[in-house]
Coordinates of N, CA and C in Angstrom, one line a residue:
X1 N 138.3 100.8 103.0 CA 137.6 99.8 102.1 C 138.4 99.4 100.9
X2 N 138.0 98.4 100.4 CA 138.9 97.8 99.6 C 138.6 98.5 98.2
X3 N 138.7 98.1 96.6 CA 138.6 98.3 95.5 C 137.3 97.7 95.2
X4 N 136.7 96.3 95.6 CA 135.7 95.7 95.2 C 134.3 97.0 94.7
X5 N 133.5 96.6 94.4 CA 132.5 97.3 94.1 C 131.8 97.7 95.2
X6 N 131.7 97.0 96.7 CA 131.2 96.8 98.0 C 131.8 98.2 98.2
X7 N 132.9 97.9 98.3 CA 133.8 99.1 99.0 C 133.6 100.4 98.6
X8 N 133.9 100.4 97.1 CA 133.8 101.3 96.2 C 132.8 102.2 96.9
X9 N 131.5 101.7 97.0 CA 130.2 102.0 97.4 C 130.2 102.6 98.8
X10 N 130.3 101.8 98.9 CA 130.6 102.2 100.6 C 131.5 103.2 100.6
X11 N 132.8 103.9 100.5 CA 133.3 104.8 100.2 C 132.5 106.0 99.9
X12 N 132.1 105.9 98.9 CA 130.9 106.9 98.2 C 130.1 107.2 99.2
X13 N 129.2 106.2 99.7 CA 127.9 106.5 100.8 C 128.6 107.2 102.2
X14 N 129.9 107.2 102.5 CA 130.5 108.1 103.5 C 131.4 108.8 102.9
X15 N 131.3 109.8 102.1 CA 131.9 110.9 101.7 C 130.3 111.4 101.6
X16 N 129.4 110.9 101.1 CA 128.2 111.9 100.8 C 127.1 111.8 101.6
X17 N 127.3 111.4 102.6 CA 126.4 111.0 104.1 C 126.5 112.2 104.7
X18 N 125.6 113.2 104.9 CA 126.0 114.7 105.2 C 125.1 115.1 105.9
X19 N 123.4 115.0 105.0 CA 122.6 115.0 106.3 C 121.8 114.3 107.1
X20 N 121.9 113.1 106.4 CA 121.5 112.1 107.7 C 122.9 111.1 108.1
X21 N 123.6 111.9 108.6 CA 125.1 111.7 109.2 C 124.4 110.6 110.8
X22 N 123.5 110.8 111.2 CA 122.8 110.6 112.6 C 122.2 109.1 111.9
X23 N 123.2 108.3 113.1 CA 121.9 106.7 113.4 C 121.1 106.7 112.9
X24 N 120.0 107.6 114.2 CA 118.3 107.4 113.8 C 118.3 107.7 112.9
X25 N 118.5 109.0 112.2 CA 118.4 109.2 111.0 C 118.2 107.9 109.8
X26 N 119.5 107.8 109.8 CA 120.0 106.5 108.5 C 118.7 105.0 109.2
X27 N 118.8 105.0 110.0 CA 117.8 104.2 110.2 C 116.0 104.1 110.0
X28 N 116.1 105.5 109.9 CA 114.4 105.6 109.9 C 114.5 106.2 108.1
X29 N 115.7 106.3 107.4 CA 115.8 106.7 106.1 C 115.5 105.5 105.7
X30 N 116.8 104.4 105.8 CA 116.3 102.7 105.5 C 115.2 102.3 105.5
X31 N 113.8 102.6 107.1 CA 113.1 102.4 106.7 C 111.7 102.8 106.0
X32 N 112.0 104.0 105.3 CA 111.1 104.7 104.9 C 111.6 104.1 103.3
X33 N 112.9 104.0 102.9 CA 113.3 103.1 101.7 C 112.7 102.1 101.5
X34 N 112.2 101.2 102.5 CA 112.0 100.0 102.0 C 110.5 100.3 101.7
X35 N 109.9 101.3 102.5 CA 108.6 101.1 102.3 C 108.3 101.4 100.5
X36 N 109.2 102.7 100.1 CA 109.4 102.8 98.9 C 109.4 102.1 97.8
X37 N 110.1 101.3 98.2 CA 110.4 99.9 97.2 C 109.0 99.1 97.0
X38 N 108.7 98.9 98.3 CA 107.3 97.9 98.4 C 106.2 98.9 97.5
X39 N 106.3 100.2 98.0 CA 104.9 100.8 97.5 C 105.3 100.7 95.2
X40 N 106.6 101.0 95.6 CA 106.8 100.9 93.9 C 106.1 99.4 92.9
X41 N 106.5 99.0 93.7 CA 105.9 97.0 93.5 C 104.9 97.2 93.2
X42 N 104.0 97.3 94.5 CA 102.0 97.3 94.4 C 102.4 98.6 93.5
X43 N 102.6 99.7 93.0 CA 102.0 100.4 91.3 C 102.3 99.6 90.4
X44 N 103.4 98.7 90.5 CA 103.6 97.7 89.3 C 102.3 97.2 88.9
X45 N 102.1 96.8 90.1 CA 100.6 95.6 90.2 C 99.2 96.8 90.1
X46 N 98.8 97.5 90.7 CA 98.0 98.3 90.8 C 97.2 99.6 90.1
X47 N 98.8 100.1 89.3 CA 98.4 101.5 88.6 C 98.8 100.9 87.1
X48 N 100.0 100.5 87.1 CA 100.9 100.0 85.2 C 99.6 98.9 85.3
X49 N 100.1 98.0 86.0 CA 99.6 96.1 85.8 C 100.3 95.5 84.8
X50 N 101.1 95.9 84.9 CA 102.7 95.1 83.9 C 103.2 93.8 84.5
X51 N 102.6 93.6 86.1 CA 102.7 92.6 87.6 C 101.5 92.4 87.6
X52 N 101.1 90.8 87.9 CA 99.7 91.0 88.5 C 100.4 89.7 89.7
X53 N 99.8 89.8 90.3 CA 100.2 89.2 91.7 C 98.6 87.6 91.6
X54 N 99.5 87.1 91.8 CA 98.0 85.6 92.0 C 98.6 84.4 92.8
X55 N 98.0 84.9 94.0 CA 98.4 84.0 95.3 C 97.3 83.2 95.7
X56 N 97.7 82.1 96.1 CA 97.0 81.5 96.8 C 97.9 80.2 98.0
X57 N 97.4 79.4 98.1 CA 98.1 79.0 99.0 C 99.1 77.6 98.6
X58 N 100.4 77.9 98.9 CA 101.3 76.9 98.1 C 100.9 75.6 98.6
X59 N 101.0 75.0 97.3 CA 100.6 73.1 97.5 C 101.4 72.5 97.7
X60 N 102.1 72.7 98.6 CA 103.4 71.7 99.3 C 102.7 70.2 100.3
X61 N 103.3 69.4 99.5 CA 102.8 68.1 100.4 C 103.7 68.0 101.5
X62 N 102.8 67.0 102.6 CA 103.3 67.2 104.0 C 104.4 66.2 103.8
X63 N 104.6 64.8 103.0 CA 105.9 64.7 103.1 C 107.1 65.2 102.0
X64 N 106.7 66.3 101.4 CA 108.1 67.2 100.9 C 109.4 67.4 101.6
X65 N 110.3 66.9 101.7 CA 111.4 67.7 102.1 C 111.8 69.1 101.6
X66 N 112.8 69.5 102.4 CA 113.0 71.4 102.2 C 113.9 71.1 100.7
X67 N 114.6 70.2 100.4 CA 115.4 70.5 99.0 C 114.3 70.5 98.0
X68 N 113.0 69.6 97.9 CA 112.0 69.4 97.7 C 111.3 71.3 97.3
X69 N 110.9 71.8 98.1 CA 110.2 72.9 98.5 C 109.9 73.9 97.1
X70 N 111.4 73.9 96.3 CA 111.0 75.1 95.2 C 110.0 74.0 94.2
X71 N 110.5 73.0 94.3 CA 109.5 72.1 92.9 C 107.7 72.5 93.5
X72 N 107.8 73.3 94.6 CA 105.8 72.9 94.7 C 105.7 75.1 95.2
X73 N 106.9 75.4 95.1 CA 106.1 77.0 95.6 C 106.5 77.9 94.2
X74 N 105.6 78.7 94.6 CA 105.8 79.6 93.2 C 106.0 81.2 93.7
X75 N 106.0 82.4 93.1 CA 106.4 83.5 93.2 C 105.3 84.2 93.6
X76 N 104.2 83.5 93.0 CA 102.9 84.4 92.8 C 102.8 85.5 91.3
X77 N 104.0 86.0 91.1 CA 103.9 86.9 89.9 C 103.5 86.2 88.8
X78 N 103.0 86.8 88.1 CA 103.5 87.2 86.5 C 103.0 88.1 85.7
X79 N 103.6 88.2 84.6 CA 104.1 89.2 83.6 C 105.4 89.8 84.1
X80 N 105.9 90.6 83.6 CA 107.0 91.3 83.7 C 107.2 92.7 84.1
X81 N 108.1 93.4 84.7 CA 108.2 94.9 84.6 C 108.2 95.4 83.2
X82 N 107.1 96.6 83.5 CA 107.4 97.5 81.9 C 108.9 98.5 82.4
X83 N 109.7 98.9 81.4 CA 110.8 99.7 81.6 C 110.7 101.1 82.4
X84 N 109.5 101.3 82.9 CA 109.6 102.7 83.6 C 109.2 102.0 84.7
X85 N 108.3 100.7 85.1 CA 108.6 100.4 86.7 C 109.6 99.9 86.9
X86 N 110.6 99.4 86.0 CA 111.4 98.6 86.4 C 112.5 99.6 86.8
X87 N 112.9 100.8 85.7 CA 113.5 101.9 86.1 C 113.1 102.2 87.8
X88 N 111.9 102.3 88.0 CA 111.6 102.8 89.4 C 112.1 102.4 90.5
X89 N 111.6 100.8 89.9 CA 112.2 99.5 91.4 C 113.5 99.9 91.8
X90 N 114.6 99.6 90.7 CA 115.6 100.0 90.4 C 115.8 101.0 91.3
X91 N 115.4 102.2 90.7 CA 115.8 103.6 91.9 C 115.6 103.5 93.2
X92 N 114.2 102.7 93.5 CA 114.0 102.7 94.8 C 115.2 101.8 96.0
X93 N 115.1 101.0 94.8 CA 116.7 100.4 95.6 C 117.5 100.4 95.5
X94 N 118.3 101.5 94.9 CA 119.2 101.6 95.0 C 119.2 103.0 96.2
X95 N 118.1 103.2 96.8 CA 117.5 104.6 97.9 C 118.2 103.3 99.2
X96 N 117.1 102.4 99.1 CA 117.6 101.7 100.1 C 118.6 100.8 100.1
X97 N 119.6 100.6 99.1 CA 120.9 100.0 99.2 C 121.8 101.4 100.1
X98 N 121.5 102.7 99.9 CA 122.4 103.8 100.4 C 122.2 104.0 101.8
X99 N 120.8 103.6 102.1 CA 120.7 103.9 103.5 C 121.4 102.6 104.6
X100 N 121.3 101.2 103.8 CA 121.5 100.0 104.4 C 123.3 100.5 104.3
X101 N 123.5 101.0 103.5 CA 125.5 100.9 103.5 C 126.0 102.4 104.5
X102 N 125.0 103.4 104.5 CA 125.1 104.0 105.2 C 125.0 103.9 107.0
X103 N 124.2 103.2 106.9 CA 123.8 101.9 108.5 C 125.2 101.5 108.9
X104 N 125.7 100.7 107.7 CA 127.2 100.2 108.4 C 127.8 101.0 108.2
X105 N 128.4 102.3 107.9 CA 129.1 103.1 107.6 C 129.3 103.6 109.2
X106 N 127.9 104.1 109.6 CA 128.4 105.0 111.1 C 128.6 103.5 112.1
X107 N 128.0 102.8 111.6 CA 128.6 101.6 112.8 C 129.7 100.9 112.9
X108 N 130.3 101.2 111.7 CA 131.8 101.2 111.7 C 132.1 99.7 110.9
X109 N 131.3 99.0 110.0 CA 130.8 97.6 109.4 C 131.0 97.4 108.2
X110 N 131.7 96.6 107.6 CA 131.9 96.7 106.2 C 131.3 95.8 105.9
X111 N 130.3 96.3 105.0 CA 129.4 95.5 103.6 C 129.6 94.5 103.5
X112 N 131.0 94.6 102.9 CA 131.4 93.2 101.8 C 131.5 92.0 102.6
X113 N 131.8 92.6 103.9 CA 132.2 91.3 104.7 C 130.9 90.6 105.0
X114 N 130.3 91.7 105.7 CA 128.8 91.3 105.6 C 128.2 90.3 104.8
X115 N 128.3 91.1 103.8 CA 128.0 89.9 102.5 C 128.3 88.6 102.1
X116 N 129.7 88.2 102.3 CA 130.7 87.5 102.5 C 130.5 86.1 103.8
X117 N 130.7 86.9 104.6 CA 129.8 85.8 105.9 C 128.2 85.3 105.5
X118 N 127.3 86.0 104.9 CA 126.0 85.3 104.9 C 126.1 84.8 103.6
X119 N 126.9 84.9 102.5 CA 127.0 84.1 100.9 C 127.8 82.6 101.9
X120 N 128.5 82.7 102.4 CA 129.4 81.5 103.3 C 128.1 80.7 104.4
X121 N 127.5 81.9 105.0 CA 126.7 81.1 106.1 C 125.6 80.7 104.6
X122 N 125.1 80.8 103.7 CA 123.8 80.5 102.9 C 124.6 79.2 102.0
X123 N 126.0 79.4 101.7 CA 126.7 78.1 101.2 C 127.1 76.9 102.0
X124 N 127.4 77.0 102.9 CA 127.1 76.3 104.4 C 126.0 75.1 104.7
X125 N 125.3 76.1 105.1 CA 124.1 75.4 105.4 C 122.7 75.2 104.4
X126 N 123.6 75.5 103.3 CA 122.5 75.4 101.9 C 121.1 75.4 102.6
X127 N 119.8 74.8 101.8 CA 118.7 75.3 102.5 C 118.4 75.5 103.8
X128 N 119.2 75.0 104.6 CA 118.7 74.4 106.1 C 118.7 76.0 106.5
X129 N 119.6 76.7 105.8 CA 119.9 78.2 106.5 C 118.6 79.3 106.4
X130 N 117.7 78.7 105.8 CA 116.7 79.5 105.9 C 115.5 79.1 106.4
X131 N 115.7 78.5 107.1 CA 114.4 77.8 108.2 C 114.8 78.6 109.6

């Protein structure tokens, strides 16, 4: 791996990849991370309420084009993280950034490139790339 911070990282996550050294492992760790992350969110919203979540259904007109699209959708959030959920989120993903680098690690994949090709494939095809 290179010096970049990708690498840096990656490096780290395979020197200390020890006991879920195993695929399934790293893979059912990833997904138990993300669930993490999600469940950390809903206490944002739920237990703090520092989040309150208010959805309904986006008012996108039928002749919008997709460059169009952010002027009519919204997030659903508002307020802000208080500093101990945001600390949390934070931790939680950086659980599931280790398992995701750990994923390419035994598959033999570097991150950065990863990263690199879909920042290229998302500059490319600007919005269209996400339809």
């Amino acid at each position: 791996m290179g010096e970049s911070c990708c690498g840096k990282f990656q490096d780290t996550v395979s020197e200390h990849l020890v006991r879920n050294r195993s695929i399934l492992d790293a893979m059912s760790k990833f997904q138990e991370a993300s669930s993490h992350v999600n469940r950390a969110i809903t206490k944002s919203v739920t237990t703090c309420g520092c989040l309150k979540i208010k959805a309904e259904k986006q008012p996108v007109p039928k002749d919008a084009n997709l460059a169009q699209m952010a002027e009519y959708t919204e997030t659903h959030l508002e307020g802000s993280l208080c500093p101990t959920c945001l600390e949390n989120i934070e931790s939680e993903l950086g659980t599931s950034l280790f398992y995701l680098t750990a994923i390419c690690t035994l598959l033999d994949l570097d991150l950065e490139k990863i990263l690199q090709e879909e920042n290229g494939r998302i500059t490319a095809l600007g919005l269209y790339s996400l339809t």
